[in-house]
Amino acid sequence: MNAPSTPAPGGSPAEREPKSSGFAAEFKDAVTLRAFGLVLGGLLVQLAFVMSYVGAFHSPTPHRIPVAVAAPQQASAKIVAQLNALDGDPVEATAAPSTAAARQWVLTRKADAAFLFDPNGTEDTLLVASAGGPSVSQTATQIAQKIEAGQKRQITVTDIRPPNTGDGRGMTSFYLVLGWVIGGYLTATIMGMAAGARPANRQRTLIRLAVLVPYAVASGIAGAVVVGPVFHALGGHFWALSGIGTLVVLASAATALALQTLLGLAGTGLVILLFVVLGNPSSGGVYPAPLLPAFWSAIGQALPPGAGTTLVRNTVYFSGHAVTTAVWVLAAYAVGGALLAWAASWRNEKRNLDAPSANADAETPPQATPAV
């Protein structure tokens, strides 16, 4: 009968290894390299948030506000040239064939304002539609008043499409879309977190995308209820708003799912950068594009917050004019996000299949060569 083995002097290697203690060891354990990277990432997102919002809003300056000019032929060209020659290019004037055409341009969003010249008197008219952005209407009014004062003329401002009574400053469209966008990417993020550490495969991704569809429909209807029957801010377009909300949520959620499947935690940071840090200040909700700096003005309508805000405003107040681009942008994010999510999950599957075989090859000891 064999005697029990005697432990080697000094115990096992694990027992012989001195255990660290003290503040330095606790700090090293608490602040890992990964934790430091996450904190640094959070700081960068925070700074980007401040820079983006302050950069977009700190000094709103008019730039090429579209203005229609209705005047007799002999005066029209002179007025258009005078407006387009203003320092800083605050307006972009275009001659309209008639007063009715100029008014129609404002209502179809071809122009933000219309200047109607009276050749028989000294009082002209400026038509604005503050439902499309009160700040632009106010800026156009200030510019017209300054010019008219210099010409010893007077200007009468007529708001031909103001916001609804319950819409206040015309900001409801922006806040509604903001809620839809945030709800979309948060839901996609929560679904990813609920799966734990398991990487998404194609089947799981398709299930998540399928779940997002009824969620988006419910979100669209709920948002339409809030701004319609509940607060009477954007009434009379219930089903149109429900459909828009569904599309906005799908665009946000599918894009978030795709980036998170492709990049993991970094994908969540990229979603916040696109939709919140860049998307919100450039959306035209607070200041429309003609008042934003060039960078924010350029990207606003290419991101879901801007496209969604334009789609809601123009549907409710302008009979659905000038919404084609916004619809295509949102559809591209929804469809493109779904396809990218599926492709990223397929990539994950291939990586997971390759990883075990690679590990197995590394762990298999070399076979001894038999002696001859």
mmCIF file of C-alpha atoms in Angstrom:
data_model
loop_
_atom_site.group_PDB
_atom_site.id
_atom_site.type_symbol
_atom_site.label_atom_id
_atom_site.label_comp_id
_atom_site.label_asym_id
_atom_site.label_seq_id
_atom_site.Cartn_x
_atom_site.Cartn_y
_atom_site.Cartn_z
ATOM 1 C CA MET A 1 0.000 0.000 0.000
ATOM 2 C CA ASN A 2 1.494 3.307 -1.100
ATOM 3 C CA ALA A 3 2.050 5.977 1.506
ATOM 4 C CA PRO A 4 0.317 9.303 0.965
ATOM 5 C CA SER A 5 2.450 11.742 -0.927
ATOM 6 C CA THR A 6 4.140 14.388 1.147
ATOM 7 C CA PRO A 7 3.707 17.974 0.005
ATOM 8 C CA ALA A 8 6.829 19.579 -1.316
ATOM 9 C CA PRO A 9 8.602 21.819 1.179
ATOM 10 C CA GLY A 10 7.138 25.242 1.140
ATOM 11 C CA GLY A 11 3.754 24.113 -0.217
ATOM 12 C CA SER A 12 2.378 24.396 -3.773
ATOM 13 C CA PRO A 13 3.581 27.178 -6.135
ATOM 14 C CA ALA A 14 0.310 29.010 -5.573
ATOM 15 C CA GLU A 15 0.789 28.766 -1.801
ATOM 16 C CA ARG A 16 4.434 29.875 -2.026
ATOM 17 C CA GLU A 17 3.500 32.985 -4.113
ATOM 18 C CA PRO A 18 3.319 36.010 -1.842
ATOM 19 C CA LYS A 19 -0.067 37.648 -1.770
ATOM 20 C CA SER A 20 -0.192 41.387 -2.526
ATOM 21 C CA SER A 21 -1.978 43.603 -0.084
ATOM 22 C CA GLY A 22 -2.429 47.237 0.689
ATOM 23 C CA PHE A 23 -3.761 50.255 -1.134
ATOM 24 C CA ALA A 24 -1.583 49.832 -4.243
ATOM 25 C CA ALA A 25 -2.865 46.306 -4.824
ATOM 26 C CA GLU A 26 -6.489 47.355 -4.294
ATOM 27 C CA PHE A 27 -6.043 50.287 -6.663
ATOM 28 C CA LYS A 28 -4.510 48.060 -9.322
ATOM 29 C CA ASP A 29 -7.378 45.600 -8.954
ATOM 30 C CA ALA A 30 -10.053 48.305 -9.085
ATOM 31 C CA VAL A 31 -8.625 50.452 -11.872
ATOM 32 C CA THR A 32 -7.828 47.976 -14.601
ATOM 33 C CA LEU A 33 -6.584 49.000 -18.009
ATOM 34 C CA ARG A 34 -10.047 48.281 -19.432
ATOM 35 C CA ALA A 35 -11.731 50.409 -16.765
ATOM 36 C CA PHE A 36 -9.298 53.239 -17.463
ATOM 37 C CA GLY A 37 -10.089 53.002 -21.172
ATOM 38 C CA LEU A 38 -13.830 53.159 -20.492
ATOM 39 C CA VAL A 39 -13.459 56.196 -18.230
ATOM 40 C CA LEU A 40 -11.297 57.907 -20.829
ATOM 41 C CA GLY A 41 -13.875 57.096 -23.489
ATOM 42 C CA GLY A 42 -16.609 58.588 -21.327
ATOM 43 C CA LEU A 43 -14.563 61.751 -20.856
ATOM 44 C CA LEU A 44 -14.032 62.089 -24.596
ATOM 45 C CA VAL A 45 -17.754 61.635 -25.298
ATOM 46 C CA GLN A 46 -18.541 64.252 -22.655
ATOM 47 C CA LEU A 47 -16.122 66.743 -24.197
ATOM 48 C CA ALA A 48 -17.472 66.001 -27.658
ATOM 49 C CA PHE A 49 -21.001 66.613 -26.370
ATOM 50 C CA VAL A 50 -20.070 70.018 -24.955
ATOM 51 C CA MET A 51 -18.084 71.022 -28.033
ATOM 52 C CA SER A 52 -20.826 69.964 -30.438
ATOM 53 C CA TYR A 53 -23.673 71.740 -28.670
ATOM 54 C CA VAL A 54 -21.700 74.883 -27.895
ATOM 55 C CA GLY A 55 -20.203 74.916 -31.372
ATOM 56 C CA ALA A 56 -23.634 74.647 -32.987
ATOM 57 C CA PHE A 57 -25.539 77.059 -30.739
ATOM 58 C CA HIS A 58 -23.066 79.608 -29.343
ATOM 59 C CA SER A 59 -23.486 82.136 -32.161
ATOM 60 C CA PRO A 60 -26.351 81.459 -34.591
ATOM 61 C CA THR A 61 -25.623 83.373 -37.787
ATOM 62 C CA PRO A 62 -27.860 83.491 -40.865
ATOM 63 C CA HIS A 63 -26.341 81.996 -43.969
ATOM 64 C CA ARG A 64 -28.160 81.793 -47.299
ATOM 65 C CA ILE A 65 -31.719 81.763 -45.969
ATOM 66 C CA PRO A 66 -33.862 80.968 -49.045
ATOM 67 C CA VAL A 67 -36.019 84.026 -49.857
ATOM 68 C CA ALA A 68 -38.472 84.421 -52.738
ATOM 69 C CA VAL A 69 -38.807 87.907 -54.215
ATOM 70 C CA ALA A 70 -42.035 88.988 -55.919
ATOM 71 C CA ALA A 71 -41.760 92.340 -57.675
ATOM 72 C CA PRO A 72 -42.311 93.873 -61.111
ATOM 73 C CA GLN A 73 -39.747 92.681 -63.613
ATOM 74 C CA GLN A 74 -37.837 95.949 -63.695
ATOM 75 C CA ALA A 75 -37.424 95.972 -59.911
ATOM 76 C CA SER A 76 -37.111 92.230 -59.256
ATOM 77 C CA ALA A 77 -33.574 91.777 -60.572
ATOM 78 C CA LYS A 78 -32.330 94.798 -58.627
ATOM 79 C CA ILE A 79 -33.860 93.596 -55.344
ATOM 80 C CA VAL A 80 -32.508 90.067 -55.819
ATOM 81 C CA ALA A 81 -29.026 91.398 -56.552
ATOM 82 C CA GLN A 82 -29.184 93.715 -53.539
ATOM 83 C CA LEU A 83 -30.185 90.893 -51.204
ATOM 84 C CA ASN A 84 -27.565 88.492 -52.530
ATOM 85 C CA ALA A 85 -24.864 91.164 -52.165
ATOM 86 C CA LEU A 86 -25.380 91.574 -48.401
ATOM 87 C CA ASP A 87 -22.254 91.048 -46.303
ATOM 88 C CA GLY A 88 -21.938 87.491 -45.036
ATOM 89 C CA ASP A 89 -24.513 86.091 -47.486
ATOM 90 C CA PRO A 90 -27.338 85.996 -44.925
ATOM 91 C CA VAL A 91 -29.968 85.294 -47.609
ATOM 92 C CA GLU A 92 -30.203 83.580 -50.970
ATOM 93 C CA ALA A 93 -32.804 85.492 -52.946
ATOM 94 C CA THR A 94 -34.580 84.120 -56.005
ATOM 95 C CA ALA A 95 -37.079 85.959 -58.186
ATOM 96 C CA ALA A 96 -40.585 84.466 -58.100
ATOM 97 C CA PRO A 97 -42.917 84.878 -61.099
ATOM 98 C CA SER A 98 -45.766 86.236 -58.977
ATOM 99 C CA THR A 99 -46.967 86.978 -55.459
ATOM 100 C CA ALA A 100 -48.967 83.747 -55.446
ATOM 101 C CA ALA A 101 -45.907 81.768 -56.536
ATOM 102 C CA ALA A 102 -43.782 83.360 -53.808
ATOM 103 C CA ARG A 103 -46.363 82.434 -51.208
ATOM 104 C CA GLN A 104 -46.510 78.882 -52.548
ATOM 105 C CA TRP A 105 -42.737 78.569 -52.363
ATOM 106 C CA VAL A 106 -42.901 79.269 -48.630
ATOM 107 C CA LEU A 107 -45.654 76.702 -48.088
ATOM 108 C CA THR A 108 -43.830 74.041 -50.092
ATOM 109 C CA ARG A 109 -40.492 74.751 -48.317
ATOM 110 C CA LYS A 110 -38.732 75.995 -51.424
ATOM 111 C CA ALA A 111 -38.195 79.231 -49.499
ATOM 112 C CA ASP A 112 -38.225 80.205 -45.834
ATOM 113 C CA ALA A 113 -39.587 83.684 -46.528
ATOM 114 C CA ALA A 114 -41.075 85.728 -49.361
ATOM 115 C CA PHE A 115 -40.479 89.430 -49.955
ATOM 116 C CA LEU A 116 -43.398 91.131 -51.733
ATOM 117 C CA PHE A 117 -42.463 94.523 -53.163
ATOM 118 C CA ASP A 118 -45.147 97.187 -53.598
ATOM 119 C CA PRO A 119 -44.208 99.421 -56.575
ATOM 120 C CA ASN A 120 -47.043 101.819 -55.843
ATOM 121 C CA GLY A 121 -46.212 102.632 -52.245
ATOM 122 C CA THR A 122 -43.583 102.490 -49.536
ATOM 123 C CA GLU A 123 -44.884 99.534 -47.544
ATOM 124 C CA ASP A 124 -43.757 96.029 -48.533
ATOM 125 C CA THR A 125 -44.699 92.626 -47.114
ATOM 126 C CA LEU A 126 -42.620 89.755 -45.789
ATOM 127 C CA LEU A 127 -44.269 86.330 -45.652
ATOM 128 C CA VAL A 128 -42.830 83.825 -43.174
ATOM 129 C CA ALA A 129 -43.846 80.396 -41.882
ATOM 130 C CA SER A 130 -42.634 80.142 -38.304
ATOM 131 C CA ALA A 131 -43.848 76.548 -38.007
ATOM 132 C CA GLY A 132 -40.766 75.645 -40.029
ATOM 133 C CA GLY A 133 -38.508 77.287 -37.458
ATOM 134 C CA PRO A 134 -39.347 80.456 -35.515
ATOM 135 C CA SER A 135 -35.713 81.507 -35.271
ATOM 136 C CA VAL A 136 -35.339 81.645 -39.064
ATOM 137 C CA SER A 137 -38.557 83.669 -39.399
ATOM 138 C CA GLN A 138 -37.334 86.115 -36.758
ATOM 139 C CA THR A 139 -33.940 86.446 -38.429
ATOM 140 C CA ALA A 140 -35.502 87.036 -41.853
ATOM 141 C CA THR A 141 -37.742 89.674 -40.288
ATOM 142 C CA GLN A 142 -34.783 91.482 -38.706
ATOM 143 C CA ILE A 143 -32.869 91.486 -41.986
ATOM 144 C CA ALA A 144 -35.883 92.822 -43.916
ATOM 145 C CA GLN A 145 -36.567 95.535 -41.343
ATOM 146 C CA LYS A 146 -32.954 96.718 -41.461
ATOM 147 C CA ILE A 147 -32.940 96.882 -45.256
ATOM 148 C CA GLU A 148 -36.304 98.623 -45.446
ATOM 149 C CA ALA A 149 -35.264 101.216 -42.879
ATOM 150 C CA GLY A 150 -32.237 102.050 -44.992
ATOM 151 C CA GLN A 151 -34.509 102.501 -48.029
ATOM 152 C CA LYS A 152 -36.987 104.690 -46.102
ATOM 153 C CA ARG A 153 -39.648 102.021 -46.537
ATOM 154 C CA GLN A 154 -41.754 99.975 -44.134
ATOM 155 C CA ILE A 155 -42.254 96.228 -43.910
ATOM 156 C CA THR A 156 -45.312 94.291 -42.755
ATOM 157 C CA VAL A 157 -44.598 90.756 -41.576
ATOM 158 C CA THR A 158 -47.276 88.105 -42.104
ATOM 159 C CA ASP A 159 -46.882 84.628 -40.634
ATOM 160 C CA ILE A 160 -48.789 82.412 -43.061
ATOM 161 C CA ARG A 161 -48.074 79.150 -41.215
ATOM 162 C CA PRO A 162 -47.510 79.570 -37.470
ATOM 163 C CA PRO A 163 -47.138 76.599 -35.092
ATOM 164 C CA ASN A 164 -50.250 75.117 -33.522
ATOM 165 C CA THR A 165 -51.395 76.648 -30.256
ATOM 166 C CA GLY A 166 -50.226 73.580 -28.350
ATOM 167 C CA ASP A 167 -46.874 73.561 -30.133
ATOM 168 C CA GLY A 168 -45.577 76.754 -28.555
ATOM 169 C CA ARG A 169 -42.244 77.571 -30.168
ATOM 170 C CA GLY A 170 -42.614 74.841 -32.777
ATOM 171 C CA MET A 171 -40.280 72.502 -30.893
ATOM 172 C CA THR A 172 -42.652 69.558 -30.475
ATOM 173 C CA SER A 173 -41.452 67.899 -33.685
ATOM 174 C CA PHE A 174 -37.872 67.912 -32.430
ATOM 175 C CA TYR A 175 -38.683 66.555 -28.982
ATOM 176 C CA LEU A 176 -40.935 63.874 -30.425
ATOM 177 C CA VAL A 177 -38.221 62.634 -32.782
ATOM 178 C CA LEU A 178 -35.623 62.891 -30.020
ATOM 179 C CA GLY A 179 -37.712 60.546 -27.884
ATOM 180 C CA TRP A 180 -38.128 58.092 -30.742
ATOM 181 C CA VAL A 181 -34.400 58.074 -31.548
ATOM 182 C CA ILE A 182 -33.338 57.586 -27.923
ATOM 183 C CA GLY A 183 -35.939 54.860 -27.398
ATOM 184 C CA GLY A 184 -34.732 53.026 -30.481
ATOM 185 C CA TYR A 185 -31.059 52.846 -29.634
ATOM 186 C CA LEU A 186 -31.660 52.227 -25.926
ATOM 187 C CA THR A 187 -33.902 49.262 -26.712
ATOM 188 C CA ALA A 188 -31.314 47.787 -29.065
ATOM 189 C CA THR A 189 -28.647 48.287 -26.377
ATOM 190 C CA ILE A 190 -30.759 46.655 -23.676
ATOM 191 C CA MET A 191 -31.430 43.657 -25.907
ATOM 192 C CA GLY A 192 -27.700 43.274 -26.462
ATOM 193 C CA MET A 193 -26.929 43.562 -22.740
ATOM 194 C CA ALA A 194 -29.586 40.981 -21.876
ATOM 195 C CA ALA A 195 -27.694 38.404 -23.934
ATOM 196 C CA GLY A 196 -24.689 38.670 -21.626
ATOM 197 C CA ALA A 197 -21.289 37.871 -23.054
ATOM 198 C CA ARG A 198 -22.629 35.662 -25.855
ATOM 199 C CA PRO A 199 -21.800 37.165 -29.247
ATOM 200 C CA ALA A 200 -24.773 37.618 -31.537
ATOM 201 C CA ASN A 201 -25.137 34.998 -34.250
ATOM 202 C CA ARG A 202 -27.282 35.356 -37.344
ATOM 203 C CA GLN A 203 -30.283 33.619 -35.853
ATOM 204 C CA ARG A 204 -30.196 35.704 -32.684
ATOM 205 C CA THR A 205 -29.765 38.882 -34.728
ATOM 206 C CA LEU A 206 -32.777 38.077 -36.904
ATOM 207 C CA ILE A 207 -34.836 37.460 -33.759
ATOM 208 C CA ARG A 208 -33.779 40.830 -32.321
ATOM 209 C CA LEU A 209 -34.612 42.596 -35.570
ATOM 210 C CA ALA A 210 -38.007 40.900 -35.634
ATOM 211 C CA VAL A 211 -38.682 42.017 -32.060
ATOM 212 C CA LEU A 212 -37.753 45.591 -32.938
ATOM 213 C CA VAL A 213 -40.525 45.837 -35.541
ATOM 214 C CA PRO A 214 -43.518 45.601 -33.151
ATOM 215 C CA TYR A 215 -41.616 47.754 -30.668
ATOM 216 C CA ALA A 216 -41.145 50.439 -33.330
ATOM 217 C CA VAL A 217 -44.833 50.288 -34.270
ATOM 218 C CA ALA A 218 -45.853 50.631 -30.621
ATOM 219 C CA SER A 219 -43.427 53.527 -30.149
ATOM 220 C CA GLY A 220 -44.730 55.334 -33.206
ATOM 221 C CA ILE A 221 -48.340 55.028 -32.077
ATOM 222 C CA ALA A 222 -47.495 56.017 -28.494
ATOM 223 C CA GLY A 223 -45.656 59.131 -29.653
ATOM 224 C CA ALA A 224 -48.540 60.123 -31.910
ATOM 225 C CA VAL A 225 -50.937 59.724 -28.971
ATOM 226 C CA VAL A 226 -48.813 61.966 -26.751
ATOM 227 C CA VAL A 227 -48.482 64.850 -29.236
ATOM 228 C CA GLY A 228 -52.029 64.430 -30.526
ATOM 229 C CA PRO A 229 -54.886 63.432 -28.202
ATOM 230 C CA VAL A 230 -52.926 64.031 -24.990
ATOM 231 C CA PHE A 231 -51.347 67.466 -25.518
ATOM 232 C CA HIS A 232 -52.961 68.585 -28.802
ATOM 233 C CA ALA A 233 -49.596 69.813 -30.063
ATOM 234 C CA LEU A 234 -49.519 68.095 -33.459
ATOM 235 C CA GLY A 235 -53.093 66.991 -33.953
ATOM 236 C CA GLY A 236 -54.809 65.809 -37.095
ATOM 237 C CA HIS A 237 -52.023 63.546 -38.413
ATOM 238 C CA PHE A 238 -52.237 60.565 -36.108
ATOM 239 C CA TRP A 239 -51.539 57.715 -38.524
ATOM 240 C CA ALA A 240 -48.971 59.674 -40.512
ATOM 241 C CA LEU A 241 -47.050 60.417 -37.311
ATOM 242 C CA SER A 242 -47.382 56.798 -36.202
ATOM 243 C CA GLY A 243 -45.788 55.664 -39.453
ATOM 244 C CA ILE A 244 -43.023 58.262 -39.192
ATOM 245 C CA GLY A 245 -42.327 57.200 -35.616
ATOM 246 C CA THR A 246 -42.094 53.559 -36.657
ATOM 247 C CA LEU A 247 -39.546 54.445 -39.331
ATOM 248 C CA VAL A 248 -37.493 56.681 -37.007
ATOM 249 C CA VAL A 249 -37.340 54.029 -34.270
ATOM 250 C CA LEU A 250 -36.381 51.306 -36.742
ATOM 251 C CA ALA A 251 -33.652 53.531 -38.193
ATOM 252 C CA SER A 252 -32.219 54.246 -34.743
ATOM 253 C CA ALA A 253 -32.579 50.725 -33.352
ATOM 254 C CA ALA A 254 -31.285 48.852 -36.405
ATOM 255 C CA THR A 255 -28.253 51.128 -36.676
ATOM 256 C CA ALA A 256 -27.503 50.733 -32.969
ATOM 257 C CA LEU A 257 -27.862 46.950 -33.199
ATOM 258 C CA ALA A 258 -25.521 46.873 -36.185
ATOM 259 C CA LEU A 259 -22.791 49.008 -34.614
ATOM 260 C CA GLN A 260 -22.974 47.157 -31.302
ATOM 261 C CA THR A 261 -22.790 43.766 -33.042
ATOM 262 C CA LEU A 262 -19.881 44.955 -35.151
ATOM 263 C CA LEU A 263 -17.873 46.896 -32.543
ATOM 264 C CA GLY A 264 -19.186 45.778 -29.163
ATOM 265 C CA LEU A 265 -19.066 48.433 -26.443
ATOM 266 C CA ALA A 266 -17.352 50.861 -28.819
ATOM 267 C CA GLY A 267 -20.424 50.584 -31.036
ATOM 268 C CA THR A 268 -22.586 51.998 -28.259
ATOM 269 C CA GLY A 269 -20.242 54.970 -27.965
ATOM 270 C CA LEU A 270 -20.411 55.511 -31.727
ATOM 271 C CA VAL A 271 -24.224 55.441 -31.607
ATOM 272 C CA ILE A 272 -24.237 58.139 -28.922
ATOM 273 C CA LEU A 273 -21.744 60.174 -30.955
ATOM 274 C CA LEU A 274 -23.869 59.990 -34.119
ATOM 275 C CA PHE A 275 -27.352 60.379 -32.685
ATOM 276 C CA VAL A 276 -26.832 62.568 -29.605
ATOM 277 C CA VAL A 277 -23.527 64.420 -29.858
ATOM 278 C CA LEU A 278 -23.807 65.233 -33.563
ATOM 279 C CA GLY A 279 -27.393 64.448 -34.497
ATOM 280 C CA ASN A 280 -29.338 66.532 -32.004
ATOM 281 C CA PRO A 281 -27.667 69.956 -32.383
ATOM 282 C CA SER A 282 -27.595 69.630 -36.175
ATOM 283 C CA SER A 283 -31.183 68.416 -36.517
ATOM 284 C CA GLY A 284 -32.743 71.850 -37.014
ATOM 285 C CA GLY A 285 -34.883 71.456 -33.937
ATOM 286 C CA VAL A 286 -33.438 74.410 -32.038
ATOM 287 C CA TYR A 287 -31.918 76.351 -34.931
ATOM 288 C CA PRO A 288 -32.709 75.358 -38.535
ATOM 289 C CA ALA A 289 -29.864 74.743 -40.967
ATOM 290 C CA PRO A 290 -29.528 78.343 -42.277
ATOM 291 C CA LEU A 291 -28.564 79.500 -38.760
ATOM 292 C CA LEU A 292 -26.078 76.717 -37.986
ATOM 293 C CA PRO A 293 -22.336 76.695 -38.695
ATOM 294 C CA ALA A 294 -21.355 74.981 -41.945
ATOM 295 C CA PHE A 295 -20.392 71.614 -40.426
ATOM 296 C CA TRP A 296 -23.625 71.108 -38.482
ATOM 297 C CA SER A 297 -25.703 72.485 -41.336
ATOM 298 C CA ALA A 298 -24.114 69.981 -43.718
ATOM 299 C CA ILE A 299 -24.601 66.834 -41.623
ATOM 300 C CA GLY A 300 -27.983 67.566 -40.044
ATOM 301 C CA GLN A 301 -30.299 66.085 -42.659
ATOM 302 C CA ALA A 302 -28.042 63.048 -43.153
ATOM 303 C CA LEU A 303 -28.685 61.799 -39.591
ATOM 304 C CA PRO A 304 -31.941 60.359 -38.172
ATOM 305 C CA PRO A 305 -32.696 63.233 -35.728
ATOM 306 C CA GLY A 306 -32.556 65.824 -38.506
ATOM 307 C CA ALA A 307 -34.351 63.731 -41.115
ATOM 308 C CA GLY A 308 -37.040 62.776 -38.595
ATOM 309 C CA THR A 309 -37.597 66.360 -37.426
ATOM 310 C CA THR A 310 -37.964 67.596 -41.011
ATOM 311 C CA LEU A 311 -40.314 64.746 -41.859
ATOM 312 C CA VAL A 312 -42.595 65.454 -38.899
ATOM 313 C CA ARG A 313 -42.646 69.246 -39.374
ATOM 314 C CA ASN A 314 -43.278 69.150 -43.093
ATOM 315 C CA THR A 315 -45.944 66.484 -42.748
ATOM 316 C CA VAL A 316 -47.872 68.336 -40.066
ATOM 317 C CA TYR A 317 -47.490 71.922 -41.259
ATOM 318 C CA PHE A 318 -46.627 71.822 -44.962
ATOM 319 C CA SER A 319 -48.801 69.069 -46.436
ATOM 320 C CA GLY A 320 -45.898 66.644 -46.802
ATOM 321 C CA HIS A 321 -43.819 68.817 -49.110
ATOM 322 C CA ALA A 322 -40.022 68.402 -49.282
ATOM 323 C CA VAL A 323 -39.929 65.115 -47.344
ATOM 324 C CA THR A 324 -38.544 62.724 -49.970
ATOM 325 C CA THR A 325 -34.914 63.049 -48.873
ATOM 326 C CA ALA A 326 -35.819 62.585 -45.215
ATOM 327 C CA VAL A 327 -37.762 59.392 -45.967
ATOM 328 C CA TRP A 328 -34.865 57.956 -47.957
ATOM 329 C CA VAL A 329 -32.361 58.806 -45.224
ATOM 330 C CA LEU A 330 -34.398 57.074 -42.518
ATOM 331 C CA ALA A 331 -35.094 54.066 -44.735
ATOM 332 C CA ALA A 332 -31.378 53.769 -45.498
ATOM 333 C CA TYR A 333 -30.528 53.660 -41.790
ATOM 334 C CA ALA A 334 -33.246 51.095 -41.082
ATOM 335 C CA VAL A 335 -32.450 48.748 -43.980
ATOM 336 C CA GLY A 336 -28.716 49.366 -43.936
ATOM 337 C CA GLY A 337 -28.580 48.827 -40.189
ATOM 338 C CA ALA A 338 -30.452 45.520 -40.460
ATOM 339 C CA LEU A 339 -28.148 44.265 -43.225
ATOM 340 C CA LEU A 340 -25.015 45.371 -41.383
ATOM 341 C CA ALA A 341 -26.200 43.706 -38.169
ATOM 342 C CA TRP A 342 -26.760 40.424 -40.025
ATOM 343 C CA ALA A 343 -23.359 40.643 -41.731
ATOM 344 C CA ALA A 344 -21.603 41.458 -38.440
ATOM 345 C CA SER A 345 -23.244 38.497 -36.698
ATOM 346 C CA TRP A 346 -22.150 36.228 -39.567
ATOM 347 C CA ARG A 347 -18.603 37.489 -39.030
ATOM 348 C CA ASN A 348 -18.927 36.689 -35.329
ATOM 349 C CA GLU A 349 -20.003 33.151 -36.159
ATOM 350 C CA LYS A 350 -16.946 32.604 -38.340
ATOM 351 C CA ARG A 351 -14.661 33.931 -35.629
ATOM 352 C CA ASN A 352 -16.216 31.642 -33.032
ATOM 353 C CA LEU A 353 -15.827 28.628 -35.289
ATOM 354 C CA ASP A 354 -12.198 29.433 -36.016
ATOM 355 C CA ALA A 355 -11.254 30.175 -32.412
ATOM 356 C CA PRO A 356 -11.758 26.627 -30.912
ATOM 357 C CA SER A 357 -9.796 24.946 -33.692
ATOM 358 C CA ALA A 358 -6.960 27.431 -33.288
ATOM 359 C CA ASN A 359 -6.915 26.872 -29.529
ATOM 360 C CA ALA A 360 -7.036 23.127 -29.984
ATOM 361 C CA ASP A 361 -4.055 23.221 -32.334
ATOM 362 C CA ALA A 362 -2.122 25.321 -29.851
ATOM 363 C CA GLU A 363 -2.916 23.019 -26.902
ATOM 364 C CA THR A 364 -2.226 19.658 -28.654
ATOM 365 C CA PRO A 365 1.270 18.489 -27.656
ATOM 366 C CA PRO A 366 3.576 17.423 -30.467
ATOM 367 C CA GLN A 367 3.566 13.685 -31.044
ATOM 368 C CA ALA A 368 6.760 11.890 -30.263
ATOM 369 C CA THR A 369 8.518 10.367 -33.250
ATOM 370 C CA PRO A 370 8.564 6.600 -32.806
ATOM 371 C CA ALA A 371 11.989 5.079 -32.563
ATOM 372 C CA VAL A 372 13.076 2.965 -35.508
#
